[in-house]
Amino acid sequence: MRASKLYAPTLREVPSDAEVTSHRLMLRAGLIRKAASGMYTYLPLGWRVIRKLERIIREEMEAKDGQEIMMPIVQPAEIWQETKRWDAFGPEMFRLKDVHEHDFCLGPTHEEMITTLVRNEVRSYKQLPLNLFQIQNKYRDERRPRFGLMRSREFIMKDAYSFDADEAGADVAYRDMYDAYTRIFTRCGLNFRPVEADSGAIGGGHTHEFTVLAESGESEIASCTSCDFAANIEKAELKTVAAPDEPLTDLKKIETPDCKTIEAVADFLSLPLDKTIKAVAFQDEEGTLVLAFVRGDHEVNEVKLANAVEARELVMAEESAIEEAGGTPGYMSPIGIRKGTKIVVDATVMQMKNACAGANEVGYHYTGLTPSRDFDAERILVRDIRLMQEGDPCPHCGHEVVITRGIEVGQVFKLGTKYSEALGATFLDENGKSKPLIMGCYGIGVGRTAAAAIEQNNDEHGIIWPRAIAPFEVCVLVVNARKEDELRLAEEVYQELKTAGFDVLLDDRPERAGVKFKDADLIGYPVRVTIGPKTAESGEIELKVRRTGETFTATRETYQAKLRELLDTL
Ligand code: 9G3
């Protein structure tokens, strides 16, 4: 390809709504253009990156016996009604009607579609295990699309689905996909971690997210400083902290004027925060009040809390809802709350002795509170609802954890029989007994992976592509395309490299050299081969490595070997 023909409009400036580096650089380098909110066109350079990513994904999926298919994007409502998910996702699901007024959606995912396909044809254990995958646009009507390809409303996903006869088979399928993902993201040159994650809306329990470490990521990852523990902070389980043993004092209600927060009370009574109990009030999607109690120096993990009360979503409670339930905002205690309110107490709180908490009366708190003695066990749920914080002990080895941010680029889920039972996808086992298929599902955000690669590989000049997914792996740049001898030499080198199998671009534009050098750095070709006056004089060819800025001089005879040597390190 020649840059004089390439459709890659580079920009010096970007629109203000491009908040993260990858979004800004993908616009500036002419990789994507916004078509509408959360909808993007891939320009030639951007699409070359996607196609290289897809090739790596296909190779690794097929190495694990995944078979590629292509399902419709437009999905009939009926299959979603069978799994009772048609109404579960509200406005996030793009819906449409056909000419007969029948309901359809644009596929946000394909569990229903794939399971209704398989249930008709897979009838015997002899046809198992089966792993089917596709690489296709998905549609999720995000209220606030942002960060370019990182959170868009139409996005390319590789989604795979596995079908097994038993749990042991499903474990093998899960491990195969886990290994395939490890190989895919390694080949893409990404610094990633598989982290334990919360299975959220789709249930099934076991799941890992493949997370690319990047400060601009939306995920928060807790990882151990000394063992391989890593978990999405939403899921990270915490050991119960035992409280020091001490003689129990009597429960007392004391006046604490104007102490509306637990910090104020701790101050007023000069108590350490870890001797206080903090209440946080939420409401679930039905408006039911959910009270959470954690130690004063801990935070509530809303995902764990939602799972504990089986709520789909939780919002901070209105003060009126708290009062209706017999609670006193700012002075909440689980003692005296009316029935029907869900009360969840963190397991560490249940170990506390002689603690201080709200007394459910304005201006009053309890001291000498020992939850295992004073809380009504019938009324409360005791769960781990703590949010893991920097420095907390690793649940595996006890060393301190650190919290870093990351971009979720892939996830592997165990689905069990959630969809096969709901949709009657059964098979006959070797004894002729009918059983539901055991499933797993596995996603990779292809565009998001490209964006994550840029988040991890950039500098003040632009993108620094890992070789395997660069739009071109080498750029042959003519210093002065108006000089006949330089241009001819560049053409020869370009042809030689193409013949040698390199993925090469010839920048033959009649632009000032400075502009072309800047574009090569912005777009981020791994190696730049410069043909200039010295090449014409003495055959000297300069090679520059984008990542390190190192330059090497070679001759017409040695430059190809040098290029291969350099590329093999990138
Ligand atoms: C919906 C809408 C949004 C959704 C879903 C359904 C997320 C939904 C979970 C998954 C799980 C896996 C296969 C590939 C990997 C991820 N957002 N999920 O089910 F209707 Cl609007 O998609 N699916």
XYZ file of C-alpha atoms and ligand atoms in Angstrom:
593
model
C 0.000 0.000 0.000
C 1.180 3.548 -0.780
C 0.479 6.427 1.590
C -0.320 8.629 -1.437
C -3.399 6.473 -1.977
C -4.196 5.543 1.662
C -7.394 6.954 3.185
C -5.976 7.866 6.606
C -6.859 11.492 7.425
C -4.607 12.322 10.399
C -5.502 15.168 12.747
C -3.424 17.518 14.836
C -6.302 18.287 17.229
C -9.210 16.151 18.502
C -12.751 16.923 19.708
C -13.058 17.661 23.413
C -15.313 14.631 24.034
C -12.304 12.368 23.437
C -11.316 11.956 27.065
C -8.931 8.971 27.052
C -5.659 8.551 25.199
C -6.784 5.666 22.982
C -9.879 7.542 21.835
C -7.838 10.673 21.027
C -5.095 8.768 19.228
C -7.496 6.579 17.202
C -9.118 9.774 15.903
C -5.845 11.632 15.323
C -4.131 8.680 13.600
C -7.085 8.226 11.226
C -8.111 4.794 12.530
C -11.781 5.530 13.349
C -14.386 8.192 12.853
C -17.536 8.718 14.925
C -20.739 8.078 12.929
C -23.116 8.703 15.852
C -22.956 8.526 19.641
C -21.284 5.228 20.433
C -21.111 4.203 16.758
C -17.834 4.255 14.816
C -16.530 3.710 11.307
C -13.261 1.806 11.115
C -11.075 3.520 8.509
C -8.509 1.410 6.564
C -5.744 1.596 9.190
C -8.152 0.850 12.042
C -9.755 -2.026 10.163
C -6.323 -3.580 9.453
C -5.736 -3.707 13.221
C -9.140 -5.360 13.767
C -8.485 -7.960 11.066
C -5.112 -8.849 12.609
C -6.740 -9.183 16.034
C -9.472 -11.389 14.556
C -6.898 -13.605 12.845
C -5.097 -14.196 16.145
C -8.431 -14.907 17.861
C -9.523 -17.354 15.132
C -6.196 -19.216 15.230
C -6.334 -19.700 19.000
C -10.053 -20.562 19.078
C -9.646 -23.151 16.301
C -6.597 -24.571 18.078
C -9.057 -25.479 20.862
C -11.529 -27.020 18.377
C -13.801 -23.967 18.330
C -15.892 -23.913 15.132
C -16.705 -20.535 13.640
C -20.304 -19.767 12.705
C -22.221 -16.532 11.984
C -25.590 -15.969 13.676
C -28.119 -13.269 12.822
C -27.758 -9.876 14.514
C -31.571 -9.458 14.426
C -33.054 -11.776 17.051
C -36.762 -12.717 17.514
C -38.268 -11.654 20.849
C -39.727 -15.166 21.382
C -36.435 -16.789 22.343
C -35.793 -14.015 24.885
C -39.297 -14.443 26.232
C -38.595 -18.168 26.743
C -35.656 -17.288 29.030
C -37.676 -14.459 30.616
C -34.936 -11.984 29.671
C -36.982 -9.978 27.148
C -37.954 -7.455 29.846
C -34.873 -7.898 32.039
C -32.639 -5.468 30.187
C -34.967 -2.544 29.609
C -33.731 0.324 27.446
C -30.263 -1.181 27.083
C -31.695 -3.609 24.519
C -32.126 -2.161 21.010
C -35.625 -3.302 19.972
C -37.425 -3.094 16.614
C -40.544 -4.360 14.849
C -40.641 -5.994 11.406
C -43.152 -5.380 8.655
C -45.609 -7.770 10.419
C -45.255 -5.824 13.670
C -43.348 -8.767 15.236
C -40.828 -7.844 17.952
C -37.085 -8.274 17.444
C -33.902 -7.020 19.088
C -30.399 -6.283 17.845
C -28.304 -8.961 19.534
C -26.523 -7.763 22.680
C -25.338 -11.345 23.158
C -26.311 -14.740 21.779
C -27.010 -17.253 24.565
C -30.665 -17.597 23.522
C -29.817 -17.731 19.813
C -27.122 -20.386 20.110
C -29.030 -22.573 22.583
C -32.183 -22.633 20.449
C -29.985 -23.519 17.459
C -28.267 -26.392 19.275
C -31.353 -27.785 21.037
C -32.808 -28.958 17.729
C -29.741 -30.813 16.470
C -27.567 -31.899 19.420
C -29.448 -34.902 20.832
C -26.704 -37.308 21.886
C -23.609 -37.288 24.115
C -21.725 -38.552 21.059
C -21.981 -35.059 19.591
C -20.274 -33.509 22.629
C -18.124 -31.573 23.478
C -19.031 -28.728 21.126
C -17.607 -25.198 20.957
C -19.157 -22.731 18.516
C -18.001 -19.126 18.113
C -18.618 -16.054 15.997
C -17.024 -12.630 15.541
C -19.803 -10.122 15.003
C -21.266 -6.749 15.943
C -23.182 -6.572 19.198
C -25.634 -3.870 20.234
C -26.166 -2.464 23.736
C -27.846 0.914 24.062
C -25.522 2.403 26.695
C -27.015 5.550 28.198
C -23.586 7.232 28.214
C -21.306 5.798 25.542
C -17.783 7.195 26.003
C -14.057 6.553 25.604
C -14.445 5.728 21.895
C -14.382 1.975 21.239
C -14.017 1.237 24.945
C -17.707 1.772 25.700
C -19.641 2.002 22.425
C -23.208 0.999 21.541
C -22.202 -1.160 18.586
C -19.067 -3.229 19.102
C -17.319 -6.240 17.603
C -17.338 -9.213 19.952
C -15.954 -12.701 19.581
C -18.507 -14.742 21.479
C -18.127 -18.476 21.964
C -20.414 -21.030 23.556
C -19.430 -24.486 24.798
C -21.691 -27.501 25.311
C -20.707 -30.491 27.427
C -22.331 -33.637 28.802
C -21.124 -33.151 32.374
C -19.329 -30.826 34.800
C -15.956 -32.448 34.125
C -16.348 -31.692 30.432
C -17.445 -28.142 31.182
C -14.325 -27.665 33.315
C -12.149 -28.758 30.395
C -13.974 -26.338 28.090
C -13.497 -23.500 30.584
C -9.806 -24.280 30.973
C -9.352 -24.516 27.200
C -10.887 -21.066 26.697
C -8.910 -19.636 29.643
C -5.699 -20.904 27.985
C -6.787 -19.669 24.537
C -7.418 -16.186 25.988
C -4.039 -16.203 27.706
C -2.394 -17.007 24.365
C -4.457 -14.425 22.442
C -3.678 -11.507 24.745
C -0.033 -12.560 25.035
C 0.316 -12.652 21.231
C -1.272 -9.183 21.105
C 1.563 -7.932 23.293
C -0.744 -6.875 26.136
C 0.089 -6.708 29.850
C -3.053 -8.379 31.217
C -4.276 -10.354 34.236
C -7.068 -12.952 34.409
C -9.006 -11.884 37.510
C -11.788 -13.576 39.459
C -15.004 -11.712 38.738
C -18.638 -11.517 39.739
C -20.965 -13.484 37.454
C -23.627 -10.780 37.830
C -26.699 -10.872 35.577
C -26.025 -14.184 33.914
C -25.474 -16.296 37.003
C -23.621 -19.597 36.739
C -21.135 -18.572 39.439
C -17.640 -19.178 38.080
C -16.079 -16.473 35.920
C -12.798 -14.750 35.136
C -12.301 -11.388 33.437
C -9.202 -10.811 31.346
C -8.168 -7.313 32.318
C -5.567 -5.107 30.676
C -3.881 -2.982 33.332
C -4.398 0.701 32.497
C -5.130 3.756 34.647
C -7.941 4.756 32.251
C -9.715 1.422 32.832
C -13.181 1.334 34.383
C -12.545 -1.883 36.337
C -10.824 -1.831 39.703
C -8.616 -4.853 40.323
C -7.324 -6.012 43.680
C -4.106 -7.991 43.281
C -1.776 -9.495 45.812
C 1.765 -8.163 46.170
C 3.108 -11.635 46.717
C 0.903 -14.413 45.252
C -1.079 -14.664 42.005
C -4.401 -13.661 43.595
C -6.246 -11.079 41.513
C -9.947 -10.220 41.591
C -12.304 -7.613 40.284
C -12.939 -5.481 43.341
C -16.695 -6.050 42.923
C -16.148 -9.716 43.635
C -13.037 -9.796 45.830
C -13.975 -11.857 48.856
C -12.622 -10.806 52.238
C -11.812 -12.870 55.278
C -13.760 -11.910 58.416
C -11.568 -9.830 60.710
C -11.740 -11.171 64.275
C -12.008 -8.521 67.017
C -9.700 -8.580 70.036
C -11.255 -10.406 72.969
C -12.442 -8.100 75.737
C -15.007 -8.265 78.587
C -18.444 -7.231 77.302
C -19.928 -3.984 78.675
C -23.666 -3.245 78.866
C -25.512 -1.728 75.921
C -26.060 1.958 76.691
C -27.898 4.700 74.806
C -26.010 7.994 75.119
C -26.616 11.525 73.918
C -24.506 12.442 70.913
C -25.772 15.881 69.852
C -25.223 16.808 66.185
C -23.266 13.649 65.367
C -24.830 12.805 62.012
C -21.898 10.786 60.680
C -19.987 7.918 62.202
C -16.776 9.984 61.958
C -18.432 12.741 64.037
C -19.508 10.210 66.674
C -16.031 8.629 66.791
C -14.630 12.126 67.248
C -17.172 13.062 69.926
C -16.546 9.857 71.892
C -12.832 9.794 70.922
C -13.284 6.229 69.647
C -11.232 4.673 66.818
C -13.357 4.150 63.678
C -12.844 0.381 63.955
C -14.899 0.454 67.184
C -17.883 1.957 65.374
C -20.529 0.492 63.034
C -21.584 2.470 59.976
C -25.018 2.136 58.331
C -25.547 2.730 54.608
C -29.126 2.734 53.239
C -30.097 1.629 49.723
C -33.296 0.883 47.839
C -33.675 -1.984 45.372
C -35.494 -1.817 42.012
C -38.829 -2.276 43.840
C -37.996 0.547 46.263
C -37.525 -1.858 49.189
C -35.144 -0.450 51.771
C -31.871 -2.342 52.131
C -29.739 -1.410 55.153
C -26.072 -2.381 55.116
C -23.880 -2.320 58.237
C -20.087 -2.360 58.040
C -17.306 -1.414 60.449
C -16.791 2.356 60.538
C -13.461 2.213 58.674
C -14.740 -0.140 55.925
C -16.786 0.520 52.780
C -19.887 -1.292 51.478
C -19.377 -3.339 48.285
C -22.631 -2.636 46.420
C -22.244 -5.611 44.038
C -21.855 -8.048 46.928
C -24.783 -6.373 48.721
C -27.003 -6.648 45.623
C -26.084 -10.348 45.316
C -26.844 -10.875 49.032
C -30.393 -9.500 48.707
C -30.795 -10.737 45.086
C -31.460 -7.225 43.850
C -30.868 -6.355 40.205
C -29.773 -2.868 41.121
C -29.368 -0.712 44.211
C -29.561 3.057 44.582
C -28.911 5.223 47.650
C -32.135 5.325 49.705
C -34.363 8.370 49.964
C -34.531 9.750 53.530
C -38.332 9.325 53.356
C -37.923 5.583 52.700
C -35.640 5.312 55.735
C -38.165 7.103 57.972
C -41.070 4.991 56.637
C -39.160 1.897 57.746
C -38.714 3.313 61.236
C -35.113 4.376 60.615
C -33.560 7.696 61.603
C -31.212 9.011 58.907
C -27.782 9.627 60.396
C -28.544 7.546 63.497
C -29.436 4.207 61.920
C -29.253 0.988 63.896
C -30.591 -2.496 63.034
C -32.376 -2.419 66.398
C -35.942 -1.152 66.022
C -36.238 -1.316 62.242
C -39.686 -2.354 60.985
C -40.119 -5.801 59.341
C -39.837 -5.950 55.509
C -36.620 -3.979 55.502
C -33.679 -6.046 54.366
C -30.800 -5.766 56.841
C -27.384 -7.066 55.806
C -24.576 -7.033 58.358
C -20.970 -7.541 57.304
C -19.427 -10.657 58.844
C -16.649 -8.565 60.443
C -19.283 -6.483 62.266
C -20.649 -9.649 63.887
C -17.238 -10.206 65.508
C -17.162 -6.744 67.084
C -17.508 -6.184 70.833
C -18.456 -3.050 72.812
C -18.975 -1.059 69.605
C -20.790 2.195 68.925
C -23.663 2.517 66.433
C -26.712 4.686 65.783
C -29.608 4.295 68.243
C -32.340 4.970 65.688
C -33.145 8.203 67.510
C -31.997 11.688 66.574
C -29.076 12.745 68.781
C -28.506 9.287 70.299
C -26.047 6.413 69.741
C -25.444 3.070 71.431
C -22.153 2.201 73.108
C -21.270 -1.198 74.509
C -22.956 -2.750 71.470
C -22.034 -6.386 70.777
C -23.891 -7.420 67.603
C -23.690 -11.170 68.294
C -25.557 -10.457 71.545
C -27.664 -7.399 70.691
C -28.746 -7.879 67.055
C -31.888 -9.931 66.383
C -30.424 -12.843 64.387
C -33.866 -13.492 62.817
C -33.935 -10.061 61.197
C -30.463 -9.869 59.702
C -28.466 -11.460 56.887
C -24.780 -11.894 57.749
C -22.573 -11.759 54.628
C -19.212 -10.520 53.403
C -20.314 -7.144 52.002
C -17.037 -5.313 52.456
C -15.279 -3.514 49.610
C -11.664 -4.630 49.441
C -9.337 -1.693 50.050
C -5.630 -0.962 49.453
C -3.597 -2.805 52.073
C -6.266 -5.368 52.995
C -4.896 -8.888 53.539
C -4.883 -11.148 50.458
C -7.569 -13.833 50.963
C -5.076 -16.447 49.704
C -1.804 -15.634 51.458
C -2.455 -12.723 53.828
C 0.007 -10.312 52.232
C -1.193 -6.799 51.379
C -3.232 -6.253 48.228
C -2.922 -3.269 45.908
C -5.785 -1.764 43.892
C -5.094 -0.990 40.233
C -7.402 -0.018 37.375
C -7.935 -2.114 34.278
C -9.848 -2.519 31.046
C -11.921 -5.709 30.788
C -11.166 -7.100 27.311
C -12.451 -10.658 27.737
C -14.493 -12.790 30.053
C -15.053 -16.519 30.467
C -18.193 -17.759 32.214
C -19.533 -21.074 33.451
C -23.225 -21.051 32.620
C -24.131 -24.506 33.937
C -27.665 -25.390 32.806
C -29.197 -21.902 33.194
C -29.986 -21.572 29.466
C -30.249 -25.234 28.478
C -32.940 -25.852 31.113
C -34.827 -22.661 30.316
C -34.800 -23.561 26.610
C -35.054 -27.360 26.812
C -31.661 -28.066 25.267
C -31.184 -31.660 26.375
C -29.236 -34.703 25.149
C -29.400 -38.436 25.788
C -26.425 -39.712 27.833
C -24.799 -43.107 27.295
C -27.577 -44.703 29.347
C -30.275 -43.086 27.204
C -31.146 -40.671 30.006
C -32.222 -37.136 28.977
C -30.048 -34.386 30.566
C -29.636 -30.635 30.045
C -26.450 -29.563 28.251
C -23.779 -28.009 30.473
C -22.767 -24.671 28.930
C -20.069 -22.030 29.080
C -19.769 -18.700 27.272
C -16.692 -16.681 26.401
C -16.435 -13.114 25.087
C -13.681 -10.856 23.757
C -14.263 -7.198 22.948
C -12.239 -6.885 19.720
C -12.407 -3.089 19.359
C -11.882 -2.668 23.081
C -8.755 -4.860 22.850
C -7.348 -2.572 20.140
C -8.099 0.460 22.317
C -6.539 -1.221 25.366
C -3.382 -1.943 23.332
C -3.100 1.805 22.650
C -3.758 2.699 26.294
C -0.757 0.526 27.198
C 1.448 1.473 24.269
C 1.715 5.178 23.545
C 3.904 8.211 24.167
C 3.789 11.952 23.466
C 4.277 11.323 19.730
C 1.379 8.851 19.378
C 0.711 5.102 19.224
C 3.398 2.430 19.668
C 1.824 -0.711 18.128
C 2.834 -4.177 19.260
C 4.069 -5.755 16.029
C 1.397 -8.463 15.853
C -1.485 -5.990 15.600
C 0.116 -2.969 13.924
C -1.774 -1.654 10.860
C 1.511 -2.112 8.974
C 4.616 -3.551 10.622
C 7.050 -1.388 8.633
C 6.811 1.968 6.887
C 9.266 2.758 4.052
C 9.546 6.536 4.115
C 11.017 8.645 1.289
C 12.600 11.818 2.632
C 12.003 13.693 -0.616
C 9.529 12.027 -2.967
C 10.237 14.732 -5.552
C 13.781 13.394 -6.079
C 13.557 10.758 -8.807
C 16.501 8.695 -7.518
C 15.226 8.610 -3.908
C 11.709 7.640 -5.005
C 13.030 4.881 -7.296
C 15.209 3.446 -4.527
C 12.275 3.531 -2.101
C 10.076 1.712 -4.628
C 12.739 -1.006 -4.965
C 13.064 -1.415 -1.180
C 9.255 -1.434 -0.857
C 8.933 -4.197 -3.493
C 11.761 -6.216 -1.923
C 10.081 -6.082 1.475
C 6.671 -6.977 0.070
C 8.208 -9.934 -1.777
C 9.950 -10.950 1.466
C 6.516 -11.092 3.124
C 6.603 -7.971 5.289
C 3.383 -6.055 5.880
C 4.769 -2.788 4.470
C 3.496 0.697 3.665
C 5.401 3.047 1.318
C 5.082 6.675 2.324
C 5.604 8.165 -1.128
C 3.697 11.389 -0.449
C 5.236 14.598 -1.871
C 5.049 16.116 1.660
C 7.814 17.676 3.756
C 9.861 14.945 5.481
C 8.961 16.357 8.916
C 5.242 15.852 8.302
C 5.854 12.250 7.232
C 8.087 11.504 10.243
C 5.402 12.923 12.562
C 2.663 10.813 10.914
C 4.801 7.656 11.159
C 5.267 8.293 14.898
C 1.580 9.192 15.408
C 0.252 6.084 13.618
C 2.914 4.049 15.346
C 4.427 1.677 12.765
C 6.841 -0.553 14.741
C 9.806 0.094 12.398
C 10.428 2.944 9.961
C 12.831 2.425 7.054
C 14.072 5.795 5.775
C 15.269 6.297 2.203
C 17.054 9.640 1.846
C 19.960 11.399 0.110
C 22.524 9.138 1.861
C 20.817 6.097 0.378
C 21.293 7.498 -3.111
C 24.922 8.480 -2.399
C 26.175 5.448 -0.486
C 23.295 2.978 -0.216
C 22.896 3.752 3.480
C 19.454 2.861 4.839
C 18.252 4.037 8.281
C 15.949 1.868 10.410
C 14.175 3.379 13.416
C 12.412 1.405 16.161
C 9.251 3.321 17.177
C 9.128 1.936 20.758
C 12.657 2.884 21.770
C 13.524 5.577 19.232
C 16.736 3.658 18.500
C 18.070 4.108 14.945
C 20.312 1.726 13.018
C 22.095 2.237 9.708
C 22.325 -0.673 7.271
C 23.216 -1.180 3.644
C 21.082 -2.368 0.714
C 22.492 -5.827 1.405
C 21.971 -5.975 5.170
C 18.840 -3.935 5.849
C 16.314 -6.791 5.400
C 18.057 -9.064 7.927
C 18.313 -6.133 10.353
C 14.611 -5.342 9.889
C 13.611 -8.950 10.589
C 15.868 -9.016 13.653
C 14.306 -5.807 14.988
C 10.703 -6.818 14.276
C 11.197 -10.174 16.006
C 11.888 -8.298 19.255
C 8.696 -6.153 19.027
C -28.788 -8.021 27.232
C -28.243 -6.727 27.256
C -26.993 -6.509 27.788
C -26.264 -7.584 28.319
C -26.809 -8.873 28.292
C -28.080 -9.099 27.734
C -24.302 -8.396 29.319
C -26.027 -9.973 28.824
C -23.952 -10.744 29.847
C -23.246 -11.430 28.697
C -22.494 -12.661 29.074
C -21.642 -13.221 27.970
C -21.561 -14.201 25.752
C -20.221 -13.539 25.488
C -19.524 -13.105 26.733
C -20.430 -12.358 27.692
N -25.002 -7.375 28.855
N -24.793 -9.667 29.311
O -26.438 -11.146 28.835
F -30.004 -8.211 26.689
Cl -29.145 -5.430 26.570
O -23.302 -11.014 27.596
N -22.337 -13.446 26.733
